[in-house]
Amino acid sequence: MLIGEKSIPRPLRWAMIGGGRLSQVGYKHRCGALRDNTAYQMVASAFDIDAERGRDFGVNLGLDADRCYATYQQLLAEEAKREDGVEVVSIATPNGTHFEITKAALNAGIHVICEKPLFFTTAEALEIKALAAKKGLIVGVTYGFSGHPLLMQMRAMIANGEIGDVRMVELQYTHGFSANDSADKFSEAQKWRVDPKIAGPSFVLGDISTHTFYISQLVLPELKVKSLLCDRQSFIPSRAPLEDNAMVLMHYDNGAVGRMWASSINAGSMDSQSIRVIGSRASLEWSDYNPGELKYEVQGQPNQIMHHGMPYLHESALADERLGALHTEGLAESWANIYLKFAIAIHATQQGDQTTLDNLIYPDINAGIEGVRWIENCVRSADNGASWVNYE
Ligand code: NAD
């Protein structure tokens, strides 16, 4: 159980790039990083494309005005001159900027925590992996739902054979917030999401399905996609070639099959991300809408609902518990869990502690690469007439 005590000897000196006052995701980063007050200390920022608004916001959050920089380039240059300069930055800017900012931060000797989808191409992601390895630095990816403790329970139960042989993986991340085009015109966050120059080669595949795809990799680390077929549509024509709906069929290397539905035009649906893993004797199902419960359904027996924080859970699920079974845990706790693991990974890297790094399960650079690879394969299939393609 986590109760906020130190996991590393002192908080890491941390800055945010992007994630400013009007951003969708910035506060989630701060909820995650600053939750325990023992893993990170926010010391600097380049919060905003609008320098003045970014500075005002940083000061309002309690930062020194002279460490609220106008640009990320200025942040990296000025912090490098200080003995107490930034050690890790979080990048919460639109997709098209992730690669250049990550590269610049690593070259400045700073660890990186970056938003998904990490970059536009696998080649870029592999280049960054090599650079991070050369510099001895961590790149973490904020798959923010992946810190929910019951996902570790799913992983442990599947590994223990409690559902039998895995036959099917059913994945969904859909909502209805782009069912019409009003946000495309008025919301800054939506405008860039449907612009391929800034969003990259996909809309919903990158924006939401990368989360669910990572969750499937977290709970099924042995399962590898062998081939897939993706059909994608732009129900709002102005979004083409980027899709607001996609359906993907997958074949895995063990003979299992999978399906992903990613959509932002699921009218009326607030948010539904779920994973159901169907085995030869039982199924497990989890949804981020009700993340404190895990369904365990054994064929021929009454269904069970496993509850977070209960002593019958696997130790890896209990290790990430914060509030206890009597209370509701949510997205803020999930973000805090992954941010804590980023901090432990960074400290272990600083100490040369390979054992800790080898045993830590968190969304690292490889998870980021796999998200980009997933998008690339889906787009290749969809743009080839929704045909089956070998997963490359
Ligand atoms: P947004 O448009 O709402 O906010 C972007 C922020 O970045 C703004 O504060 C903007 O001023 C700032 N910005 C833009 N360019 C900048 C630059 N060059 N330097 C400094 N600041 C800059 O976008 P958003 O919805 O918050 O998404 C940002 C990123 O986070 C995207 O990659 C998106 O995919 C990702 N995201 C992830 C999650 C998650 O759950 N992990 C949720 C939402 C968004």
mmCIF file of N, CA and C in Angstrom, residues 19-94:
data_model
loop_
_atom_site.group_PDB
_atom_site.id
_atom_site.type_symbol
_atom_site.label_atom_id
_atom_site.label_comp_id
_atom_site.label_asym_id
_atom_site.label_seq_id
_atom_site.Cartn_x
_atom_site.Cartn_y
_atom_site.Cartn_z
ATOM 1 N N GLY A 19 0.904 21.678 -21.267
ATOM 2 C CA GLY A 19 0.062 21.384 -20.089
ATOM 3 C C GLY A 19 -0.346 22.628 -19.351
ATOM 4 N N GLY A 20 -0.455 23.757 -20.068
ATOM 5 C CA GLY A 20 -0.765 25.031 -19.432
ATOM 6 C C GLY A 20 -2.222 25.194 -19.035
ATOM 7 N N ARG A 21 -2.557 26.440 -18.732
ATOM 8 C CA ARG A 21 -3.862 26.726 -18.109
ATOM 9 C C ARG A 21 -5.044 26.157 -18.909
ATOM 10 N N LEU A 22 -5.006 26.241 -20.215
ATOM 11 C CA LEU A 22 -6.166 25.821 -21.012
ATOM 12 C C LEU A 22 -6.037 24.384 -21.529
ATOM 13 N N SER A 23 -4.989 23.704 -21.163
ATOM 14 C CA SER A 23 -4.777 22.368 -21.745
ATOM 15 C C SER A 23 -5.698 21.344 -21.099
ATOM 16 N N GLN A 24 -5.972 20.293 -21.858
ATOM 17 C CA GLN A 24 -6.814 19.222 -21.329
ATOM 18 C C GLN A 24 -6.090 18.365 -20.301
ATOM 19 N N VAL A 25 -4.811 18.131 -20.546
ATOM 20 C CA VAL A 25 -4.163 17.061 -19.786
ATOM 21 C C VAL A 25 -3.210 17.535 -18.689
ATOM 22 N N GLY A 26 -2.881 18.840 -18.693
ATOM 23 C CA GLY A 26 -1.835 19.310 -17.780
ATOM 24 C C GLY A 26 -2.073 18.972 -16.316
ATOM 25 N N TYR A 27 -3.307 19.180 -15.864
ATOM 26 C CA TYR A 27 -3.578 18.958 -14.435
ATOM 27 C C TYR A 27 -3.410 17.493 -14.037
ATOM 28 N N LYS A 28 -3.672 16.596 -14.987
ATOM 29 C CA LYS A 28 -3.494 15.167 -14.682
ATOM 30 C C LYS A 28 -2.021 14.878 -14.370
ATOM 31 N N HIS A 29 -1.131 15.529 -15.118
ATOM 32 C CA HIS A 29 0.304 15.354 -14.836
ATOM 33 C C HIS A 29 0.637 15.851 -13.435
ATOM 34 N N ARG A 30 0.107 17.016 -13.097
ATOM 35 C CA ARG A 30 0.446 17.569 -11.775
ATOM 36 C C ARG A 30 -0.185 16.730 -10.669
ATOM 37 N N CYS A 31 -1.402 16.228 -10.911
ATOM 38 C CA CYS A 31 -2.014 15.309 -9.934
ATOM 39 C C CYS A 31 -1.113 14.098 -9.712
ATOM 40 N N GLY A 32 -0.581 13.583 -10.819
ATOM 41 C CA GLY A 32 0.249 12.375 -10.713
ATOM 42 C C GLY A 32 1.569 12.647 -10.027
ATOM 43 N N ALA A 33 2.267 13.676 -10.510
ATOM 44 C CA ALA A 33 3.627 13.912 -10.022
ATOM 45 C C ALA A 33 3.650 14.403 -8.580
ATOM 46 N N LEU A 34 2.699 15.273 -8.240
ATOM 47 C CA LEU A 34 2.789 15.968 -6.955
ATOM 48 C C LEU A 34 1.936 15.317 -5.872
ATOM 49 N N ARG A 35 1.333 14.203 -6.211
ATOM 50 C CA ARG A 35 0.401 13.552 -5.290
ATOM 51 C C ARG A 35 1.005 13.302 -3.904
ATOM 52 N N ASP A 36 2.220 12.771 -3.886
ATOM 53 C CA ASP A 36 2.815 12.375 -2.605
ATOM 54 C C ASP A 36 3.746 13.435 -2.031
ATOM 55 N N ASN A 37 4.105 14.414 -2.861
ATOM 56 C CA ASN A 37 5.012 15.462 -2.395
ATOM 57 C C ASN A 37 6.392 14.927 -2.020
ATOM 58 N N THR A 38 6.680 13.695 -2.391
ATOM 59 C CA THR A 38 7.981 13.118 -2.048
ATOM 60 C C THR A 38 8.741 12.625 -3.275
ATOM 61 N N ALA A 39 8.100 12.638 -4.446
ATOM 62 C CA ALA A 39 8.767 12.090 -5.631
ATOM 63 C C ALA A 39 9.226 13.189 -6.595
ATOM 64 N N TYR A 40 8.486 14.291 -6.648
ATOM 65 C CA TYR A 40 8.807 15.386 -7.572
ATOM 66 C C TYR A 40 8.609 16.721 -6.865
ATOM 67 N N GLN A 41 9.453 17.666 -7.295
ATOM 68 C CA GLN A 41 9.263 19.056 -6.869
ATOM 69 C C GLN A 41 9.194 19.874 -8.158
ATOM 70 N N MET A 42 8.092 20.570 -8.396
ATOM 71 C CA MET A 42 7.974 21.350 -9.636
ATOM 72 C C MET A 42 8.777 22.635 -9.474
ATOM 73 N N VAL A 43 9.802 22.793 -10.321
ATOM 74 C CA VAL A 43 10.703 23.944 -10.146
ATOM 75 C C VAL A 43 10.712 24.884 -11.346
ATOM 76 N N ALA A 44 10.214 24.429 -12.505
ATOM 77 C CA ALA A 44 10.304 25.284 -13.691
ATOM 78 C C ALA A 44 9.229 24.864 -14.678
ATOM 79 N N SER A 45 9.029 25.716 -15.702
ATOM 80 C CA SER A 45 7.995 25.393 -16.690
ATOM 81 C C SER A 45 8.208 26.156 -17.982
ATOM 82 N N ALA A 46 7.658 25.588 -19.063
ATOM 83 C CA ALA A 46 7.381 26.318 -20.307
ATOM 84 C C ALA A 46 5.987 25.828 -20.672
ATOM 85 N N PHE A 47 5.010 26.328 -19.919
ATOM 86 C CA PHE A 47 3.674 25.748 -19.911
ATOM 87 C C PHE A 47 2.878 25.940 -21.188
ATOM 88 N N ASP A 48 3.202 27.003 -21.926
ATOM 89 C CA ASP A 48 2.200 27.448 -22.889
ATOM 90 C C ASP A 48 2.835 27.993 -24.156
ATOM 91 N N ILE A 49 2.120 27.849 -25.254
ATOM 92 C CA ILE A 49 2.551 28.463 -26.515
ATOM 93 C C ILE A 49 2.438 29.989 -26.406
ATOM 94 N N ASP A 50 1.563 30.436 -25.517
ATOM 95 C CA ASP A 50 1.432 31.865 -25.215
ATOM 96 C C ASP A 50 2.281 32.142 -23.972
ATOM 97 N N ALA A 51 3.449 32.773 -24.210
ATOM 98 C CA ALA A 51 4.452 32.881 -23.143
ATOM 99 C C ALA A 51 3.922 33.611 -21.913
ATOM 100 N N GLU A 52 3.187 34.675 -22.135
ATOM 101 C CA GLU A 52 2.713 35.472 -20.991
ATOM 102 C C GLU A 52 1.703 34.686 -20.156
ATOM 103 N N ARG A 53 0.796 33.994 -20.857
ATOM 104 C CA ARG A 53 -0.198 33.188 -20.139
ATOM 105 C C ARG A 53 0.501 32.047 -19.376
ATOM 106 N N GLY A 54 1.531 31.500 -20.001
ATOM 107 C CA GLY A 54 2.273 30.410 -19.350
ATOM 108 C C GLY A 54 2.988 30.884 -18.102
ATOM 109 N N ARG A 55 3.548 32.090 -18.181
ATOM 110 C CA ARG A 55 4.271 32.650 -17.029
ATOM 111 C C ARG A 55 3.293 32.941 -15.888
ATOM 112 N N ASP A 56 2.182 33.559 -16.240
ATOM 113 C CA ASP A 56 1.167 33.893 -15.232
ATOM 114 C C ASP A 56 0.663 32.614 -14.540
ATOM 115 N N PHE A 57 0.458 31.593 -15.336
ATOM 116 C CA PHE A 57 -0.032 30.324 -14.790
ATOM 117 C C PHE A 57 1.011 29.711 -13.841
ATOM 118 N N GLY A 58 2.270 29.723 -14.289
ATOM 119 C CA GLY A 58 3.332 29.151 -13.459
ATOM 120 C C GLY A 58 3.458 29.863 -12.119
ATOM 121 N N VAL A 59 3.383 31.191 -12.163
ATOM 122 C CA VAL A 59 3.472 31.979 -10.929
ATOM 123 C C VAL A 59 2.287 31.641 -10.017
ATOM 124 N N ASN A 60 1.123 31.475 -10.635
ATOM 125 C CA ASN A 60 -0.072 31.121 -9.852
ATOM 126 C C ASN A 60 0.015 29.740 -9.223
ATOM 127 N N LEU A 61 0.861 28.899 -9.804
ATOM 128 C CA LEU A 61 1.068 27.569 -9.210
ATOM 129 C C LEU A 61 2.195 27.591 -8.176
ATOM 130 N N GLY A 62 2.796 28.767 -7.994
ATOM 131 C CA GLY A 62 3.820 28.897 -6.960
ATOM 132 C C GLY A 62 5.248 28.814 -7.459
ATOM 133 N N LEU A 63 5.461 28.818 -8.782
ATOM 134 C CA LEU A 63 6.829 28.776 -9.310
ATOM 135 C C LEU A 63 7.479 30.158 -9.253
ATOM 136 N N ASP A 64 8.820 30.176 -9.183
ATOM 137 C CA ASP A 64 9.529 31.453 -9.315
ATOM 138 C C ASP A 64 9.293 31.993 -10.719
ATOM 139 N N ALA A 65 8.994 33.290 -10.819
ATOM 140 C CA ALA A 65 8.697 33.876 -12.132
ATOM 141 C C ALA A 65 9.868 33.686 -13.096
ATOM 142 N N ASP A 66 11.116 33.761 -12.569
ATOM 143 C CA ASP A 66 12.243 33.663 -13.497
ATOM 144 C C ASP A 66 12.527 32.230 -13.942
ATOM 145 N N ARG A 67 11.764 31.278 -13.430
ATOM 146 C CA ARG A 67 11.892 29.897 -13.951
ATOM 147 C C ARG A 67 10.637 29.490 -14.739
ATOM 148 N N CYS A 68 9.781 30.466 -15.057
ATOM 149 C CA CYS A 68 8.640 30.227 -15.955
ATOM 150 C C CYS A 68 9.067 30.735 -17.330
ATOM 151 N N TYR A 69 9.577 29.844 -18.147
ATOM 152 C CA TYR A 69 10.229 30.252 -19.394
ATOM 153 C C TYR A 69 9.221 30.417 -20.528
ATOM 154 N N ALA A 70 9.639 31.230 -21.512
ATOM 155 C CA ALA A 70 8.763 31.516 -22.654
ATOM 156 C C ALA A 70 8.717 30.351 -23.631
ATOM 157 N N THR A 71 9.830 29.625 -23.727
ATOM 158 C CA THR A 71 9.894 28.503 -24.672
ATOM 159 C C THR A 71 10.614 27.330 -24.024
ATOM 160 N N TYR A 72 10.430 26.162 -24.617
ATOM 161 C CA TYR A 72 11.140 24.990 -24.060
ATOM 162 C C TYR A 72 12.641 25.096 -24.305
ATOM 163 N N GLN A 73 13.020 25.744 -25.421
ATOM 164 C CA GLN A 73 14.456 25.900 -25.706
ATOM 165 C C GLN A 73 15.113 26.727 -24.599
ATOM 166 N N GLN A 74 14.400 27.791 -24.203
ATOM 167 C CA GLN A 74 14.937 28.656 -23.129
ATOM 168 C C GLN A 74 15.017 27.872 -21.811
ATOM 169 N N LEU A 75 14.005 27.097 -21.548
ATOM 170 C CA LEU A 75 14.000 26.295 -20.308
ATOM 171 C C LEU A 75 15.225 25.377 -20.263
ATOM 172 N N LEU A 76 15.447 24.646 -21.366
ATOM 173 C CA LEU A 76 16.559 23.688 -21.372
ATOM 174 C C LEU A 76 17.899 24.417 -21.242
ATOM 175 N N ALA A 77 18.038 25.544 -21.941
ATOM 176 C CA ALA A 77 19.315 26.269 -21.909
ATOM 177 C C ALA A 77 19.578 26.871 -20.533
ATOM 178 N N GLU A 78 18.594 27.509 -19.952
ATOM 179 C CA GLU A 78 18.793 28.199 -18.664
ATOM 180 C C GLU A 78 18.949 27.203 -17.510
ATOM 181 N N GLU A 79 18.166 26.136 -17.533
ATOM 182 C CA GLU A 79 18.253 25.166 -16.439
ATOM 183 C C GLU A 79 19.592 24.427 -16.455
ATOM 184 N N ALA A 80 20.180 24.284 -17.658
ATOM 185 C CA ALA A 80 21.481 23.611 -17.766
ATOM 186 C C ALA A 80 22.573 24.410 -17.051
ATOM 187 N N LYS A 81 22.360 25.720 -16.885
ATOM 188 C CA LYS A 81 23.381 26.566 -16.245
ATOM 189 C C LYS A 81 23.334 26.473 -14.725
ATOM 190 N N ARG A 82 22.269 25.921 -14.188
ATOM 191 C CA ARG A 82 22.074 25.921 -12.732
ATOM 192 C C ARG A 82 22.558 24.609 -12.111
ATOM 193 N N GLU A 83 23.126 24.719 -10.932
ATOM 194 C CA GLU A 83 23.503 23.495 -10.204
ATOM 195 C C GLU A 83 22.271 22.727 -9.770
ATOM 196 N N ASP A 84 21.200 23.483 -9.487
ATOM 197 C CA ASP A 84 19.948 22.839 -9.075
ATOM 198 C C ASP A 84 18.949 22.821 -10.228
ATOM 199 N N GLY A 85 19.476 22.590 -11.446
ATOM 200 C CA GLY A 85 18.610 22.611 -12.631
ATOM 201 C C GLY A 85 17.685 21.409 -12.698
ATOM 202 N N VAL A 86 16.756 21.514 -13.616
ATOM 203 C CA VAL A 86 15.740 20.475 -13.816
ATOM 204 C C VAL A 86 16.389 19.125 -14.157
ATOM 205 N N GLU A 87 15.850 18.044 -13.555
ATOM 206 C CA GLU A 87 16.349 16.684 -13.853
ATOM 207 C C GLU A 87 15.425 15.923 -14.786
ATOM 208 N N VAL A 88 14.135 16.275 -14.763
ATOM 209 C CA VAL A 88 13.163 15.550 -15.587
ATOM 210 C C VAL A 88 12.090 16.533 -16.067
ATOM 211 N N VAL A 89 11.722 16.395 -17.348
ATOM 212 C CA VAL A 89 10.618 17.222 -17.870
ATOM 213 C C VAL A 89 9.476 16.317 -18.322
ATOM 214 N N SER A 90 8.269 16.844 -18.162
ATOM 215 C CA SER A 90 7.099 16.200 -18.746
ATOM 216 C C SER A 90 6.660 17.015 -19.946
ATOM 217 N N ILE A 91 6.381 16.322 -21.032
ATOM 218 C CA ILE A 91 5.996 16.985 -22.275
ATOM 219 C C ILE A 91 4.517 16.721 -22.523
ATOM 220 N N ALA A 92 3.725 17.784 -22.430
ATOM 221 C CA ALA A 92 2.265 17.667 -22.592
ATOM 222 C C ALA A 92 1.798 18.679 -23.632
ATOM 223 N N THR A 93 2.453 18.618 -24.776
ATOM 224 C CA THR A 93 2.145 19.503 -25.906
ATOM 225 C C THR A 93 1.465 18.652 -26.993
ATOM 226 N N PRO A 94 0.907 19.294 -28.020
ATOM 227 C CA PRO A 94 0.320 18.509 -29.117
ATOM 228 C C PRO A 94 1.345 17.551 -29.743
#
